[in-house]
CSV table of C-alpha atoms in Angstrom, one decimal:
chain,number,residue,atom,x,y,z
A,1372,MET,CA,86.0,-140.3,110.5
A,1373,ASP,CA,86.8,-141.4,114.0
A,1374,THR,CA,89.3,-139.0,115.3
A,1375,GLU,CA,88.6,-139.2,119.0
A,1376,LYS,CA,91.5,-138.4,121.3
A,1377,ASN,CA,92.3,-142.0,122.2
A,1378,ASN,CA,92.5,-142.9,118.5
A,1379,LEU,CA,95.0,-140.3,117.5
A,1380,LEU,CA,98.5,-141.1,116.5
A,1381,THR,CA,101.6,-139.8,118.2
A,1382,PRO,CA,104.4,-138.5,115.9
A,1383,ASN,CA,106.4,-141.7,116.4
A,1384,GLN,CA,103.4,-143.9,115.7
A,1385,LEU,CA,102.7,-141.9,112.5
A,1386,THR,CA,106.3,-142.6,111.4
A,1387,TYR,CA,106.0,-146.3,112.1
A,1388,LEU,CA,102.6,-146.5,110.4
A,1389,LEU,CA,103.9,-144.8,107.3
A,1390,LEU,CA,106.8,-147.3,107.3
A,1391,GLY,CA,104.2,-150.0,107.7
A,1392,PHE,CA,102.8,-149.1,104.3
A,1393,VAL,CA,106.1,-149.3,102.5
A,1394,VAL,CA,108.5,-151.7,104.2
A,1395,GLY,CA,106.7,-154.9,103.6
A,1396,THR,CA,106.9,-158.1,101.7
A,1397,GLY,CA,108.6,-156.8,98.6
A,1398,PHE,CA,112.0,-155.7,100.0
A,1399,LEU,CA,113.1,-159.4,100.4
A,1400,LYS,CA,113.2,-159.8,96.6
A,1401,LEU,CA,114.3,-156.2,95.8
A,1402,PRO,CA,118.0,-157.1,95.2
A,1403,ASN,CA,117.3,-159.9,92.6
A,1404,GLN,CA,114.9,-157.5,90.7
A,1405,LEU,CA,117.6,-154.9,90.4
A,1406,VAL,CA,120.8,-156.8,89.7
A,1407,LYS,CA,119.5,-158.0,86.4
A,1408,THR,CA,120.2,-154.6,84.8
A,1409,ALA,CA,122.1,-152.5,87.4
A,1410,GLY,CA,124.4,-155.3,88.6
A,1411,GLN,CA,126.7,-154.4,91.5
A,1412,ASP,CA,125.5,-150.8,91.3
A,1413,SER,CA,121.9,-151.7,92.2
A,1414,TRP,CA,122.2,-150.0,95.6
A,1415,MET,CA,122.6,-146.7,93.8
A,1416,CYS,CA,119.2,-147.1,92.1
A,1417,VAL,CA,117.6,-147.3,95.6
A,1418,ILE,CA,119.2,-144.0,96.6
A,1419,PHE,CA,118.2,-142.2,93.3
A,1420,ALA,CA,114.7,-143.6,93.6
A,1421,LEU,CA,114.2,-141.8,96.9
A,1422,ILE,CA,113.2,-138.8,94.9
A,1423,TYR,CA,109.8,-140.4,94.5
A,1424,PRO,CA,108.8,-140.7,98.2
A,1425,LEU,CA,110.5,-137.3,99.0
A,1426,TYR,CA,108.4,-135.7,96.3
A,1427,ILE,CA,105.1,-137.4,97.4
A,1428,VAL,CA,105.8,-136.5,101.1
A,1429,LEU,CA,106.8,-132.9,100.5
A,1430,VAL,CA,103.9,-132.1,98.1
A,1431,SER,CA,101.5,-134.0,100.4
A,1432,CYS,CA,102.6,-131.9,103.4
A,1433,TYR,CA,101.9,-128.7,101.3
A,1434,ILE,CA,98.4,-129.9,100.7
A,1435,ILE,CA,98.0,-130.9,104.3
A,1436,ASN,CA,99.2,-127.5,105.4
A,1437,LYS,CA,96.4,-125.9,103.3
A,1438,HIS,CA,93.7,-128.4,104.3
A,1439,PRO,CA,94.6,-129.6,107.8
A,1440,LYS,CA,91.2,-131.1,108.6
A,1441,GLU,CA,90.3,-132.7,105.2
A,1442,ASN,CA,91.7,-135.8,103.7
A,1443,ILE,CA,92.4,-136.2,100.0
A,1444,LEU,CA,89.0,-137.8,99.4
A,1445,VAL,CA,87.2,-134.7,100.6
A,1446,ILE,CA,89.6,-132.4,98.8
A,1447,ASN,CA,89.0,-134.2,95.5
A,1448,LYS,CA,85.2,-133.6,95.7
A,1449,LYS,CA,85.8,-130.0,96.6
A,1450,TYR,CA,88.1,-129.3,93.6
A,1451,PHE,CA,86.7,-131.7,91.0
A,1452,GLY,CA,83.0,-132.0,92.0
A,1453,ASN,CA,81.2,-135.1,93.2
A,1454,PHE,CA,81.2,-136.9,89.9
A,1455,PHE,CA,84.8,-136.5,88.9
A,1456,GLY,CA,85.9,-136.4,92.5
A,1457,ASN,CA,84.4,-139.9,93.1
A,1458,ILE,CA,86.2,-141.1,89.9
A,1459,MET,CA,89.5,-139.9,91.2
A,1460,ASN,CA,88.8,-141.4,94.6
A,1461,PHE,CA,87.9,-144.8,93.0
A,1462,ILE,CA,91.2,-144.9,91.1
A,1463,PHE,CA,93.1,-143.8,94.2
A,1464,MET,CA,91.4,-146.7,96.1
A,1465,LEU,CA,91.9,-149.3,93.4
A,1466,GLN,CA,95.7,-149.2,93.8
A,1467,PHE,CA,95.3,-150.0,97.5
A,1468,ILE,CA,92.9,-152.9,96.8
A,1469,ILE,CA,95.4,-154.3,94.3
A,1470,THR,CA,98.3,-153.9,96.7
A,1471,THR,CA,96.3,-155.6,99.5
A,1472,VAL,CA,95.6,-158.7,97.4
A,1473,VAL,CA,99.1,-158.9,96.0
A,1474,ILE,CA,100.6,-158.8,99.5
A,1475,ILE,CA,98.2,-161.6,100.6
A,1476,ALA,CA,99.1,-163.6,97.6
A,1477,HIS,CA,102.8,-163.3,98.3
A,1478,THR,CA,102.1,-164.2,101.9
A,1479,MET,CA,100.3,-167.4,100.8
A,1480,ILE,CA,103.2,-168.4,98.6
A,1481,PHE,CA,105.9,-167.6,101.1
A,1482,SER,CA,104.0,-169.4,103.9
A,1483,ARG,CA,103.5,-172.5,101.8
A,1484,VAL,CA,107.1,-172.6,100.7
A,1485,TYR,CA,108.8,-172.1,104.1
A,1486,ILE,CA,106.3,-172.6,106.9
A,1487,VAL,CA,102.9,-174.4,106.2
A,1488,SER,CA,103.4,-176.4,103.1
A,1489,TYR,CA,100.7,-178.8,104.2
A,1490,LEU,CA,97.9,-176.1,104.0
A,1491,ALA,CA,96.0,-175.5,100.8
A,1492,PRO,CA,96.4,-172.0,99.3
A,1493,LEU,CA,92.7,-171.1,100.0
A,1494,LYS,CA,93.1,-172.0,103.7
A,1495,VAL,CA,96.3,-169.8,104.0
A,1496,ALA,CA,94.4,-167.0,102.3
A,1497,LEU,CA,91.4,-167.4,104.6
A,1498,ILE,CA,93.5,-167.3,107.7
A,1499,THR,CA,95.4,-164.2,106.4
A,1500,VAL,CA,92.3,-162.3,105.5
A,1501,LEU,CA,90.5,-163.1,108.7
A,1502,LEU,CA,93.5,-161.8,110.8
A,1503,VAL,CA,93.9,-158.6,108.8
A,1504,THR,CA,90.1,-157.9,108.8
A,1505,TYR,CA,90.1,-158.3,112.6
A,1506,ALA,CA,93.3,-156.1,113.1
A,1507,SER,CA,92.0,-153.3,110.8
A,1508,SER,CA,88.6,-153.3,112.5
A,1509,LYS,CA,90.3,-152.3,115.8
A,1510,GLY,CA,90.9,-148.8,114.4
A,1511,ILE,CA,93.8,-146.5,113.7
A,1512,GLY,CA,94.9,-146.3,117.4
A,1513,VAL,CA,95.5,-150.1,117.6
A,1514,LEU,CA,97.1,-150.1,114.1
A,1515,GLY,CA,99.5,-147.4,115.2
A,1516,LYS,CA,100.6,-149.5,118.2
A,1517,ILE,CA,100.9,-152.7,116.2
A,1518,ASN,CA,103.1,-150.9,113.6
A,1519,GLN,CA,105.3,-149.5,116.4
A,1520,LEU,CA,105.7,-152.9,118.0
A,1521,VAL,CA,106.4,-154.7,114.7
A,1522,PHE,CA,109.0,-152.2,113.7
A,1523,TYR,CA,110.9,-152.7,116.9
A,1524,LEU,CA,110.8,-156.5,116.4
A,1525,PHE,CA,111.8,-156.1,112.7
A,1526,ILE,CA,114.7,-153.7,113.3
A,1527,LEU,CA,116.2,-156.0,116.0
A,1528,VAL,CA,116.3,-158.9,113.6
A,1529,PHE,CA,117.2,-156.8,110.6
A,1530,LEU,CA,120.3,-155.4,112.3
A,1531,LEU,CA,121.6,-159.0,112.7
A,1532,SER,CA,122.2,-159.0,108.9
A,1533,LEU,CA,125.3,-157.0,109.8
A,1534,THR,CA,127.0,-160.3,110.6
A,1535,ALA,CA,127.0,-161.0,106.8
A,1536,LEU,CA,129.8,-158.4,106.6
A,1537,LYS,CA,132.1,-161.1,108.0
A,1538,TYR,CA,131.3,-163.6,105.3
A,1539,GLY,CA,130.8,-161.6,102.2
A,1540,ASP,CA,133.3,-160.2,99.7
A,1541,ILE,CA,133.9,-156.5,98.8
A,1542,LEU,CA,134.8,-157.6,95.3
A,1543,ASN,CA,131.2,-158.5,94.7
A,1544,LEU,CA,130.4,-154.8,94.7
A,1545,GLN,CA,133.2,-153.8,92.4
A,1546,PRO,CA,133.9,-152.2,90.1
A,1547,VAL,CA,131.8,-149.2,91.2
A,1548,PHE,CA,129.9,-147.9,88.2
A,1549,GLY,CA,130.8,-151.1,86.4
A,1550,ALA,CA,127.2,-151.6,85.3
A,1551,GLY,CA,127.2,-148.1,83.7
A,1552,MET,CA,125.2,-145.0,84.7
A,1553,THR,CA,122.8,-145.7,81.8
A,1554,ASN,CA,121.7,-149.0,83.4
A,1555,VAL,CA,121.5,-147.5,86.8
A,1556,LEU,CA,119.3,-144.6,85.6
A,1557,LYS,CA,117.2,-147.1,83.6
A,1558,THR,CA,116.6,-149.2,86.6
A,1559,THR,CA,115.8,-146.3,89.0
A,1560,PRO,CA,112.1,-146.0,87.9
A,1561,GLN,CA,111.6,-149.7,88.5
A,1562,THR,CA,113.1,-149.2,92.0
A,1563,ALA,CA,110.6,-146.4,92.7
A,1564,TYR,CA,107.8,-148.9,92.5
A,1565,SER,CA,109.2,-150.4,95.8
A,1566,TYR,CA,108.6,-147.0,97.5
A,1567,PHE,CA,104.8,-147.2,96.8
A,1568,GLY,CA,102.7,-146.4,99.8
A,1569,TRP,CA,103.6,-142.9,100.9
A,1570,GLU,CA,100.4,-141.7,99.2
A,1571,CYS,CA,98.5,-143.0,102.3
A,1572,LEU,CA,99.7,-140.0,104.2
A,1573,LEU,CA,97.0,-138.0,102.5
A,1574,LEU,CA,94.4,-140.3,104.1
A,1575,LEU,CA,96.0,-140.7,107.5
A,1576,PHE,CA,97.0,-137.2,108.5
A,1577,PRO,CA,93.7,-136.3,110.1
A,1578,TYR,CA,94.5,-139.0,112.7
A,1579,ALA,CA,97.7,-137.3,113.8
A,1580,LYS,CA,97.7,-135.7,117.3
A,1581,ASP,CA,100.0,-132.9,116.2
A,1582,VAL,CA,99.5,-131.7,112.6
A,1583,LYS,CA,102.7,-129.6,112.9
A,1584,SER,CA,104.8,-132.7,113.4
A,1585,ILE,CA,103.5,-134.5,110.3
A,1586,LYS,CA,106.2,-133.4,108.0
A,1587,LYS,CA,109.0,-134.3,110.4
A,1588,SER,CA,107.4,-137.7,111.1
A,1589,ALA,CA,107.0,-138.4,107.3
A,1590,LEU,CA,110.5,-137.4,106.4
A,1591,LYS,CA,111.9,-139.5,109.3
A,1592,ALA,CA,110.0,-142.4,107.9
A,1593,VAL,CA,111.4,-141.8,104.4
A,1594,ALA,CA,115.0,-141.7,105.8
A,1595,ILE,CA,114.5,-144.9,107.7
A,1596,CYS,CA,113.0,-146.6,104.7
A,1597,GLY,CA,115.8,-145.5,102.5
A,1598,ILE,CA,118.5,-146.8,104.9
A,1599,ILE,CA,116.6,-150.2,105.1
A,1600,TYR,CA,116.3,-150.5,101.3
A,1601,VAL,CA,119.9,-149.5,100.5
A,1602,TRP,CA,121.3,-151.8,103.1
A,1603,THR,CA,119.1,-154.7,101.9
A,1604,VAL,CA,120.4,-154.4,98.3
A,1605,PHE,CA,124.0,-153.6,99.4
A,1606,ILE,CA,124.5,-156.5,101.8
A,1607,THR,CA,122.7,-159.1,99.6
A,1608,ILE,CA,125.1,-158.3,96.7
A,1609,TYR,CA,128.0,-158.2,99.1
A,1610,TYR,CA,127.1,-161.6,100.5
A,1611,LEU,CA,125.8,-163.5,97.5
A,1612,SER,CA,127.3,-161.7,94.5
A,1613,ILE,CA,125.3,-160.5,91.4
A,1614,ASP,CA,125.5,-164.1,89.9
A,1615,ILE,CA,123.8,-165.9,92.8
A,1616,THR,CA,121.4,-163.1,93.9
A,1617,PRO,CA,118.9,-163.3,90.9
A,1618,LYS,CA,118.7,-167.1,91.3
A,1619,ASN,CA,116.8,-166.7,94.7
A,1620,TYR,CA,113.3,-165.3,94.6
A,1621,TRP,CA,113.6,-163.9,98.1
A,1622,SER,CA,117.3,-163.2,97.9
A,1623,PHE,CA,117.6,-161.2,101.2
A,1624,VAL,CA,116.5,-164.3,103.2
A,1625,MET,CA,119.7,-166.0,102.1
A,1626,VAL,CA,121.8,-163.4,103.9
A,1627,PHE,CA,120.5,-164.8,107.2
A,1628,GLN,CA,122.2,-168.1,106.6
A,1629,SER,CA,125.3,-166.3,107.8
A,1630,ILE,CA,123.9,-165.9,111.3
A,1631,ASN,CA,125.0,-168.7,113.6
A,1632,VAL,CA,123.3,-168.8,117.0
A,1633,PRO,CA,124.2,-172.0,119.0
A,1634,ILE,CA,120.7,-172.4,120.6
A,1635,ILE,CA,118.9,-171.9,117.3
A,1636,ASN,CA,119.2,-174.5,114.6
A,1637,ASN,CA,118.6,-172.1,111.7
A,1638,PHE,CA,118.2,-168.3,112.4
A,1639,ARG,CA,116.7,-167.9,108.9
A,1640,TYR,CA,113.4,-169.2,110.3
A,1641,ILE,CA,113.3,-166.5,112.9
A,1642,PHE,CA,113.5,-163.9,110.2
A,1643,MET,CA,110.8,-165.8,108.3
A,1644,PHE,CA,108.5,-165.5,111.3
A,1645,ILE,CA,109.1,-161.8,111.5
A,1646,TRP,CA,108.5,-161.5,107.8
A,1647,ILE,CA,105.1,-163.1,108.2
A,1648,VAL,CA,104.2,-160.7,111.0
A,1649,ILE,CA,105.3,-157.8,108.8
A,1650,SER,CA,103.1,-159.1,106.0
A,1651,PHE,CA,100.1,-159.2,108.3
A,1652,ARG,CA,100.8,-155.7,109.5
A,1653,ILE,CA,101.1,-154.1,106.0
A,1654,THR,CA,98.0,-155.9,104.8
A,1655,ALA,CA,96.0,-154.7,107.8
A,1656,ASN,CA,97.2,-151.2,107.0
A,1657,TYR,CA,96.1,-151.3,103.4
A,1658,TYR,CA,92.8,-153.0,104.4
A,1659,PHE,CA,92.1,-150.1,106.7
A,1660,VAL,CA,92.7,-147.4,104.1
A,1661,VAL,CA,90.5,-149.3,101.6
A,1662,THR,CA,87.7,-149.0,104.2
A,1663,ILE,CA,88.4,-145.3,104.5
A,1664,CYS,CA,88.0,-144.9,100.7
A,1665,ILE,CA,84.8,-146.9,100.6
A,1666,ASN,CA,83.4,-144.8,103.4
A,1667,SER,CA,83.8,-141.7,101.2
A,1668,PHE,CA,81.3,-143.2,98.8
A,1669,LYS,CA,78.9,-144.6,101.3
A,1670,LYS,CA,78.9,-143.5,104.9
A,1671,MET,CA,79.1,-146.8,107.0
A,1672,ASP,CA,80.8,-148.1,110.0
A,1673,PHE,CA,84.4,-149.1,109.2
A,1674,LYS,CA,83.9,-152.6,110.8
A,1675,LYS,CA,80.9,-153.2,108.5
A,1676,ILE,CA,82.8,-152.2,105.5
A,1677,GLY,CA,85.6,-154.5,106.5
A,1678,LEU,CA,83.2,-157.4,106.7
A,1679,LEU,CA,81.5,-156.5,103.4
A,1680,ILE,CA,84.8,-156.5,101.4
A,1681,PHE,CA,86.1,-159.7,103.1
A,1682,PRO,CA,84.7,-162.1,100.4
A,1683,LEU,CA,86.0,-159.9,97.5
A,1684,ILE,CA,89.5,-159.6,99.0
A,1685,LEU,CA,89.6,-163.3,99.7
A,1686,TYR,CA,88.6,-164.2,96.2
A,1687,LEU,CA,91.0,-161.8,94.5
A,1688,ALA,CA,93.9,-163.0,96.8
A,1689,TYR,CA,93.2,-166.6,95.8
A,1690,LYS,CA,93.2,-165.6,92.1
A,1691,PHE,CA,96.4,-163.6,92.5
A,1692,SER,CA,98.2,-166.7,93.7
A,1693,ASP,CA,98.5,-167.5,90.0
A,1694,ARG,CA,102.0,-166.2,89.4
A,1695,MET,CA,101.5,-165.3,85.8
A,1696,LEU,CA,98.4,-163.4,86.4
A,1697,ARG,CA,99.9,-161.6,89.4
A,1698,GLN,CA,103.0,-160.6,87.5
A,1699,LYS,CA,100.9,-159.2,84.6
A,1700,ILE,CA,98.8,-157.1,87.0
A,1701,GLU,CA,101.8,-155.9,89.0
A,1702,GLY,CA,103.6,-155.1,85.8
A,1703,PHE,CA,100.8,-152.8,84.7
A,1704,ALA,CA,99.4,-151.6,88.0
A,1705,TYR,CA,102.5,-150.3,89.8
A,1706,PRO,CA,104.0,-148.2,87.0
A,1707,ALA,CA,100.5,-146.8,86.3
A,1708,SER,CA,100.0,-146.0,90.0
A,1709,ILE,CA,103.3,-144.2,90.2
A,1710,ILE,CA,102.5,-142.1,87.2
A,1711,PHE,CA,98.9,-141.5,88.4
A,1712,ASN,CA,100.0,-140.5,91.9
A,1713,VAL,CA,102.7,-138.0,90.8
A,1714,SER,CA,100.3,-136.4,88.3
A,1715,PHE,CA,97.2,-136.5,90.5
A,1716,ILE,CA,98.9,-135.1,93.7
A,1717,SER,CA,100.7,-132.5,91.6
A,1718,VAL,CA,97.4,-131.3,90.1
A,1719,VAL,CA,95.8,-131.2,93.6
A,1720,ALA,CA,98.8,-129.2,94.9
A,1721,LEU,CA,98.5,-126.7,92.0
A,1722,LEU,CA,94.8,-126.3,92.5
A,1723,THR,CA,95.4,-125.8,96.2
A,1724,TYR,CA,98.0,-123.1,95.4
A,1725,PHE,CA,95.8,-121.2,92.9
A,1726,LYS,CA,92.7,-121.5,95.0
A,1727,GLY,CA,94.6,-120.1,97.9
A,1728,LYS,CA,95.6,-117.0,95.8
A,1729,GLU,CA,92.0,-116.3,94.9
A,1730,PRO,CA,90.7,-113.1,96.6
A,1731,ARG,CA,88.1,-113.9,99.3
A,1732,SER,CA,84.7,-112.4,98.7
């Protein structure tokens, strides 16, 4: 693993990189997914679901504290042996491959609907995969800087959604608890799927300059992510209402119709551009961790691995442009990933605890 000084992440870069694995393409449609069952109380589900990233981060930090120089792929082989360790590593990697191609598929669809409708899906996929392959090949240091820059651009545009407060209606959020706590709690696990990505901390921490600051950086990222998600759901319902929200596939985009800048014909297109940049960033991040995982099976240069998996990622992304197929795979993969990650990381933490208590010979 390349952990030369110039390629190490500062605490802030680690925070933005972790956010870059979670805050991606999915949050635009998060409100319309939740209002179907939780109604005007959907924003509560986002708060309750924070228990998932908090648990993953805190347990991961415990493992990191005990193994400050070994990522989860090495730890698995140490505790489970080469055979079972490789099986665990493959399952761990598989969820990142699926996420990579799902994001590329969403990018293809979004781009063709709003930006480049004249391009064939395969061409959009080819351009996307080429860009993310190149970005990920530049290494963790460059990715850290990209994530930091993209976050600054994103947050500047994101904060402009505050203008929707002027045009929405507080009655759209009332009555509070009107959907019932049963529906809120029932929707919370579904919301937790939107927080997928924190598991990458167990792969990335060896690249941190200061191991002692990892916990603080990760918790800071969770807090920022929580605020972004809660606000996204809250302001979308406030502006559109629970009746209109589910009728828009990317409902949060509609909030930006409230922004009126005289020199810009439609500010919504500015946000779309930022969204495309965000999708490239998150895809490059996942592409990079996939190369880390493959490297654990076969020691190779990360750039070579990136080129080798290029055709596979391109093919899968094109296949996943089929909405029915994508929804079936997402419907199975993300719930299964959440269950696997909680169980798997918990078991590793327990093994770490009990191994640490064994008397040294």
